[in-house]
Tab-separated table of C-alpha atoms in Angstrom:
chain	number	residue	atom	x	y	z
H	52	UNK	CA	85.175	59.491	72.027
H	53	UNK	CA	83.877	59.892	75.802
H	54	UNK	CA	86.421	56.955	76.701
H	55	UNK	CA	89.092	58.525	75.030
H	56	UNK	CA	88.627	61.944	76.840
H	57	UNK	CA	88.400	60.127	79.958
H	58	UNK	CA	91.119	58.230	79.466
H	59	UNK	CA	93.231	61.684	78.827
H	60	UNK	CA	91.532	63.195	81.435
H	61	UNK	CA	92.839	60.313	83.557
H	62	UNK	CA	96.710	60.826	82.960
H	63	UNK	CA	96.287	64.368	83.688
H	64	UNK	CA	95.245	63.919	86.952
H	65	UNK	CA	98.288	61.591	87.078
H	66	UNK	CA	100.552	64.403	85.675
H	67	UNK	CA	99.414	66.757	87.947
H	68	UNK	CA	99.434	64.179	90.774
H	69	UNK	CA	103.213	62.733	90.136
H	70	UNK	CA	105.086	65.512	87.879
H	71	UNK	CA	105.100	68.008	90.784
H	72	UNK	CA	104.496	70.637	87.870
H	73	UNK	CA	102.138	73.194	88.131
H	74	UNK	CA	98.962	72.978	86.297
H	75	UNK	CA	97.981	74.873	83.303
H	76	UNK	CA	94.684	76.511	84.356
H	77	UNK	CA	95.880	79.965	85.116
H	78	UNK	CA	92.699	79.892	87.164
H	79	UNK	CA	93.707	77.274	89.241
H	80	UNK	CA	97.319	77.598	90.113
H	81	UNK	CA	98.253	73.908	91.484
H	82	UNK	CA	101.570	73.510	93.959
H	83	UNK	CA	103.634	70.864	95.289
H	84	UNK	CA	106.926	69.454	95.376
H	85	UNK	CA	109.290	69.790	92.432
H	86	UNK	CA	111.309	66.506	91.625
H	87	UNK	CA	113.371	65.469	88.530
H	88	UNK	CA	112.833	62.101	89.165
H	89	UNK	CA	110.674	59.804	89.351
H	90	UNK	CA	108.765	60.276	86.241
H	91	UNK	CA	105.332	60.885	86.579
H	92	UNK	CA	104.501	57.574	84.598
H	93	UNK	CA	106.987	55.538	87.077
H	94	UNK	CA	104.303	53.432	89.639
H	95	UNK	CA	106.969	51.254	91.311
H	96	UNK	CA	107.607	51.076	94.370
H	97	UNK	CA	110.642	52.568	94.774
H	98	UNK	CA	109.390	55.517	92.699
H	99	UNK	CA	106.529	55.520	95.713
H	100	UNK	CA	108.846	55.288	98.106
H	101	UNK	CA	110.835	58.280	96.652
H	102	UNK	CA	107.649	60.384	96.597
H	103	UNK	CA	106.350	59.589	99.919
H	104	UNK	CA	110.426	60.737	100.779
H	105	UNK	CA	110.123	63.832	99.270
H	106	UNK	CA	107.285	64.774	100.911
H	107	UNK	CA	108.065	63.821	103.943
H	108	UNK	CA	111.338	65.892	103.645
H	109	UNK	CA	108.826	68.963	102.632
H	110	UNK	CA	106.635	68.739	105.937
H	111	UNK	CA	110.197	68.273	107.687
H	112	UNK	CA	111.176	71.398	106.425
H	113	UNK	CA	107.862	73.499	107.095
H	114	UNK	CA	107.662	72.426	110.761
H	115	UNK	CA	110.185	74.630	111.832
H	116	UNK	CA	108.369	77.637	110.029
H	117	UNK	CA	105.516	76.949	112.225
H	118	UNK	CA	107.157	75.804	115.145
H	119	UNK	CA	109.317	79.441	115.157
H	120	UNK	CA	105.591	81.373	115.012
H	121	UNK	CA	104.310	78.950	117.922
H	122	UNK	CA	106.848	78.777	120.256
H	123	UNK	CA	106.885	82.487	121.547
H	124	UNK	CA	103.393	82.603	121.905
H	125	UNK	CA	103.562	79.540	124.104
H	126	UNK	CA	106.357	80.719	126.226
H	127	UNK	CA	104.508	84.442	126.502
H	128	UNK	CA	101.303	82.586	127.569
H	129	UNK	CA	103.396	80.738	130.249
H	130	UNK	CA	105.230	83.587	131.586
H	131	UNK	CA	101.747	85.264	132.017
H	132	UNK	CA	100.304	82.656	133.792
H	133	UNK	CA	103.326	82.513	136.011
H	134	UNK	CA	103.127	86.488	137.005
H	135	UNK	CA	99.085	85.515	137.145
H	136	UNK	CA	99.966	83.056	139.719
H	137	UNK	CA	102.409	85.229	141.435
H	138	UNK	CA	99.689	87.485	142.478
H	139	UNK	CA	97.690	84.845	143.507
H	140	UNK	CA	100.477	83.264	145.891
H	141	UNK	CA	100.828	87.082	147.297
H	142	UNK	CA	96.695	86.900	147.873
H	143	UNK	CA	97.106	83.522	149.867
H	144	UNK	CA	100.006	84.842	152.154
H	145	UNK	CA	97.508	87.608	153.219
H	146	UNK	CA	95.031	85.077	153.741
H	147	UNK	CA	96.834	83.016	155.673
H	148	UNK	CA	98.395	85.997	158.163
H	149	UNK	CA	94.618	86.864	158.601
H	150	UNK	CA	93.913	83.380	159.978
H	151	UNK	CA	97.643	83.036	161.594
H	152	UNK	CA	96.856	86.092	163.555
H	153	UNK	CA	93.679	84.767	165.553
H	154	UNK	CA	94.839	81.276	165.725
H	155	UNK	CA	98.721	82.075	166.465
H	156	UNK	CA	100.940	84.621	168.491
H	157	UNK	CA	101.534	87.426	166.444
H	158	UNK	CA	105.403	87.489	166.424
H	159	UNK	CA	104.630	83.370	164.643
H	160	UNK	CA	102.152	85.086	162.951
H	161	UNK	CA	104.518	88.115	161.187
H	162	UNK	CA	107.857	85.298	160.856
H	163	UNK	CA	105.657	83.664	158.775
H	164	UNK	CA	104.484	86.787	156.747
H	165	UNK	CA	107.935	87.786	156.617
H	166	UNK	CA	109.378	84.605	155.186
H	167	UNK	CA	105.936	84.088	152.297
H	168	UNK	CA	107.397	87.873	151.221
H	169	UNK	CA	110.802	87.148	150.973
H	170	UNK	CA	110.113	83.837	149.015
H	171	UNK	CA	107.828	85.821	146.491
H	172	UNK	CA	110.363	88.796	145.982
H	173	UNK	CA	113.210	85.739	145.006
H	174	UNK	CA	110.175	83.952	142.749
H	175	UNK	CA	109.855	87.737	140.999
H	176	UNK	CA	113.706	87.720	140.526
H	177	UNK	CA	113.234	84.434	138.854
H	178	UNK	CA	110.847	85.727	136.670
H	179	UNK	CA	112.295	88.908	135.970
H	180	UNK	CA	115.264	86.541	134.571
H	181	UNK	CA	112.730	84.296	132.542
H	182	UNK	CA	111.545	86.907	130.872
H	183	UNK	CA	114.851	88.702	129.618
H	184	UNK	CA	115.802	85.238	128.430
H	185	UNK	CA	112.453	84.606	126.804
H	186	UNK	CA	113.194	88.713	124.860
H	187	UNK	CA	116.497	87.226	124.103
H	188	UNK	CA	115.695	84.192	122.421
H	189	UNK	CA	111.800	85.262	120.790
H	190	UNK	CA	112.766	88.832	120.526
H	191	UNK	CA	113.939	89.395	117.487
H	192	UNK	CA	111.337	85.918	116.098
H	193	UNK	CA	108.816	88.876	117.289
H	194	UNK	CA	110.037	91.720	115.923
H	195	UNK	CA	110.762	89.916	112.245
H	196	UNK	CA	106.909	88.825	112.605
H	197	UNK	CA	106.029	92.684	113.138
H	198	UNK	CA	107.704	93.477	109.882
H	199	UNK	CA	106.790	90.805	107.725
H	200	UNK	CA	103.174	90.514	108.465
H	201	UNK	CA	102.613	94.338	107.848
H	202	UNK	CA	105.599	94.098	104.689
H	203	UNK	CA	103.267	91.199	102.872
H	204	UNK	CA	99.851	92.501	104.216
H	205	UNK	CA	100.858	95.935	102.271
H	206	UNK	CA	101.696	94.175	99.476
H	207	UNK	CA	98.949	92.079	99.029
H	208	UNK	CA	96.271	94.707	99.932
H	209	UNK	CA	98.094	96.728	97.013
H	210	UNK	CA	97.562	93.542	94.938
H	211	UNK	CA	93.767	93.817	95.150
H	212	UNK	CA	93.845	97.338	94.927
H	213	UNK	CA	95.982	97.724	91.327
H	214	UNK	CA	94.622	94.621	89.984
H	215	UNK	CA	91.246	95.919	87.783
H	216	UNK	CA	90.174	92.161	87.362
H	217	UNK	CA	89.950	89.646	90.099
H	218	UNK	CA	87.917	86.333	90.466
H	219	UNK	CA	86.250	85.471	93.287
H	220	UNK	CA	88.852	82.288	94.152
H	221	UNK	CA	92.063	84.381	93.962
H	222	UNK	CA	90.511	87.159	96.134
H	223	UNK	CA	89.561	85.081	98.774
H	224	UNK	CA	92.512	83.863	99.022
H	225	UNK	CA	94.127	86.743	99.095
H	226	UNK	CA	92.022	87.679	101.632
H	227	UNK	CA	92.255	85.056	104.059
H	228	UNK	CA	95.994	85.195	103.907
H	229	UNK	CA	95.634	88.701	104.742
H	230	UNK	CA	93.424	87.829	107.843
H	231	UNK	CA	95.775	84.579	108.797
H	232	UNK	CA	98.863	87.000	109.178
H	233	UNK	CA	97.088	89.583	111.181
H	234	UNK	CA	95.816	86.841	113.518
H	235	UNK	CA	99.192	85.723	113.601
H	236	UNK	CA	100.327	89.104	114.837
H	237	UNK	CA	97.684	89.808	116.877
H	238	UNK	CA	98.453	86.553	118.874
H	239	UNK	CA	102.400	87.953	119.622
H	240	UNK	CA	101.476	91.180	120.132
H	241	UNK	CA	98.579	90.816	122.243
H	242	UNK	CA	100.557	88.120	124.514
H	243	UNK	CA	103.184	90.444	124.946
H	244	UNK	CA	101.041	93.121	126.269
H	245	UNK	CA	99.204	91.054	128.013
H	246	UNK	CA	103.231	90.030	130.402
H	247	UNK	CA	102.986	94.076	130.628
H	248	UNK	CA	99.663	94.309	132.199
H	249	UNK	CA	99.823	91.540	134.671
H	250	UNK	CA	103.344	92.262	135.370
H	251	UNK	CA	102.049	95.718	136.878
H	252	UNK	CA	99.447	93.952	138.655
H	253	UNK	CA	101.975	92.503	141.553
H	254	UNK	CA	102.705	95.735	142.907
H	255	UNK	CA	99.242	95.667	144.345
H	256	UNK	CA	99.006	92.562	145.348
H	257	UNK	CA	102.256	92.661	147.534
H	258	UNK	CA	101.599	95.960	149.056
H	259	UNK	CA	98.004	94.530	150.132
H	260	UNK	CA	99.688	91.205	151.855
H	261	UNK	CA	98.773	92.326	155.162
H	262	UNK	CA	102.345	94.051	156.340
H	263	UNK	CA	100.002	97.195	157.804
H	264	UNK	CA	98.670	94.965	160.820
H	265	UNK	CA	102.327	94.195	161.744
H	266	UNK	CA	103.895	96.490	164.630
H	267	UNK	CA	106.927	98.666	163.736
H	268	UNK	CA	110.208	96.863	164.462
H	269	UNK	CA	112.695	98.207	166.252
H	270	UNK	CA	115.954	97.188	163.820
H	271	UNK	CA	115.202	98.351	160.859
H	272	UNK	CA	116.814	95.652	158.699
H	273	UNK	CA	113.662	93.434	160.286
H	274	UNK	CA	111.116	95.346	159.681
H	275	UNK	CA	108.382	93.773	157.086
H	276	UNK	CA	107.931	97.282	155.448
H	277	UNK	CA	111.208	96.857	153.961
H	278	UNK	CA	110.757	93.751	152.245
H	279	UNK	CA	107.471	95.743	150.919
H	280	UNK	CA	109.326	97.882	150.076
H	281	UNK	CA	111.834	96.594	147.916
H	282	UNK	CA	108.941	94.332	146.163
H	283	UNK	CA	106.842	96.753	145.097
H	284	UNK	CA	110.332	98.658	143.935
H	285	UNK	CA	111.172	96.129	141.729
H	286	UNK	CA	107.129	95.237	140.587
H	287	UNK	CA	106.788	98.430	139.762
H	288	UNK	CA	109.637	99.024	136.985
H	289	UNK	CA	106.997	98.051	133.327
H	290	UNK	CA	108.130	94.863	131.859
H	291	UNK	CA	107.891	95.593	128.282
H	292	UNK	CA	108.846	93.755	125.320
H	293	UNK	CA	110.388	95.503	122.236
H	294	UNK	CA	110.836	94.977	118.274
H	295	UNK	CA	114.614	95.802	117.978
H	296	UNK	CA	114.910	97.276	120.895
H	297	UNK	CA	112.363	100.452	119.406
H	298	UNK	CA	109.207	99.618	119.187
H	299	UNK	CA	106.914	98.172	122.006
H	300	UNK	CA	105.375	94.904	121.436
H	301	UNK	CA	101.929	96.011	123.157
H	302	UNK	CA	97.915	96.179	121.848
H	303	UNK	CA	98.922	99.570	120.659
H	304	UNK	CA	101.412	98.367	118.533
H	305	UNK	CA	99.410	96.151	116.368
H	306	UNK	CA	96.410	98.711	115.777
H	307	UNK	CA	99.035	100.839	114.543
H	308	UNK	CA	99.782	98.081	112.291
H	309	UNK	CA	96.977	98.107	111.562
H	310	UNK	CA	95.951	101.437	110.842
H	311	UNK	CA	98.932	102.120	108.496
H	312	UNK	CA	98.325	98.869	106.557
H	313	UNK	CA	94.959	100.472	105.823
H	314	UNK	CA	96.198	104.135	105.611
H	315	UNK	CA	98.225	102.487	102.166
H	316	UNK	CA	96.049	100.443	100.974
H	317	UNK	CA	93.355	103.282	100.950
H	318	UNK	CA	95.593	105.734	99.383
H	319	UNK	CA	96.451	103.827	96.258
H	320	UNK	CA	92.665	102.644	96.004
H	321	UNK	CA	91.735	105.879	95.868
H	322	UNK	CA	94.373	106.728	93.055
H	323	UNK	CA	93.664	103.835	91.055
H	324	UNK	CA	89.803	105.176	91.196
């Protein structure tokens, strides 16, 4: 009797393994890859070589699911390092005027200032551009994200809220997908904001390069306090990224999210109570 249980036991860990079916335990919903053939009692090696196939074509398939969530935030994180060290190559300039003018004459001293501004107003350009092509490309990845994670987080959150019986497994899960797709969105929206808030940074950091120890020049078009000028102009216009165009893709943004993801779920728990 045991060996005969064990025995069945056996081919329906094979089913389950090779059929690509889902199980019967309604407890236990198992997933995988649904093939016609090979037949779950086939053990060659080309029905191996099939499965392995199969799966391989699966993971193929999935990689650019992930890829399109992690490839924004990667390119946000390296456009905010870049504005990070923007600000730091203003900081140096102002260090190195401060030495140039005891070591140097001070004409040397403010060519040299004048040139380090000039080249950091044409690397701010650059990244001005970089990050319009960056909105171009991720901007509408970002603003799909906003929707769906709030669109399923809803909808699950209603899920445990209509639902009068649960077990523990199924609303854990539910729960941790919950939590994966707000990290998810927490991740693109906090990156974004984060390009806003050092972008406003370099206005400070290029009107504090040193240009107030320079004397007035007499053509205007040579003066240092233009090219100030026309820096902190430009620093000072908000980068901002935006969901369609609407809706900025800032901290604020995901606590409202946030807020009205709760807001529904708490009005129909309260009804169903």
């Amino acid at each position: 009797m045991s060996l005969n249980v064990g025995h069945r036991g056996y081919k329906q860990q094979r089913w389950m393994a090779h059929s690509g079916l889902r199980s019967q335990n309604k407890d236990t919903p198992f997933y995988t890859v649904v093939t016609y053939l090979p037949h779950y009692e086939d053990n060659s090696a080309v029905a191996n070589g099939f499965r392995v196939f199969f799966y391989m074509t699966w993971l193929y398939m999935m990689l650019p699911m992930m890829s399109a969530d992690c490839m924004p935030i990667v390119h946000l994180i390296t456009m905010t390092y870049k504005f990070v060290t923007l600000c730091q190559y203003y900081d140096r300039i102002k260090e190195d005027f401060d030495r140039d003018v005891r070591t140097l004459r001070k004409h040397e001293a403010v060519a040299k200032l004048k040139a380090g501004c000039l080249e950091g107003i044409k690397m701010h350009q650059k990244l001005m551009f970089l990050a319009e092509e960056i909105h171009r490309v991720f901007g509408i990845i970002m603003s799909l994200q906003v929707c769906e994670s709030s669109a399923v987080a809803v909808l699950l959150l209603l899920r445990l809220a209509l639902t009068p019986h649960m077990n523990i497994t199924n609303a854990l899960m539910t729960y941790t997908f919950v939590g994966s797709l707000f990290y998810l969105l927490a991740l693109n929206l906090w990156n974004a904001g984060e390009i806003t808030y050092k972008a406003s940074l370099l206005s400070n950091a290029i009107f504090y390069c040193g240009w107030h120890l320079c004397e007035l020049e007499k053509e205007p078009h040579k003066d240092i306090r233009r090219l100030v000028l026309i820096g902190c102009t430009q620093a000072q216009k908000p980068l901002v990224l935006k969901a369609f165009g609407i809706q900025d893709l800032s901290y604020n943004t995901f606590v409202s999210v946030a807020r009205m993801t709760y807001s529904v779920f708490a009005v129909f728990y309260q009804r169903r109570g």
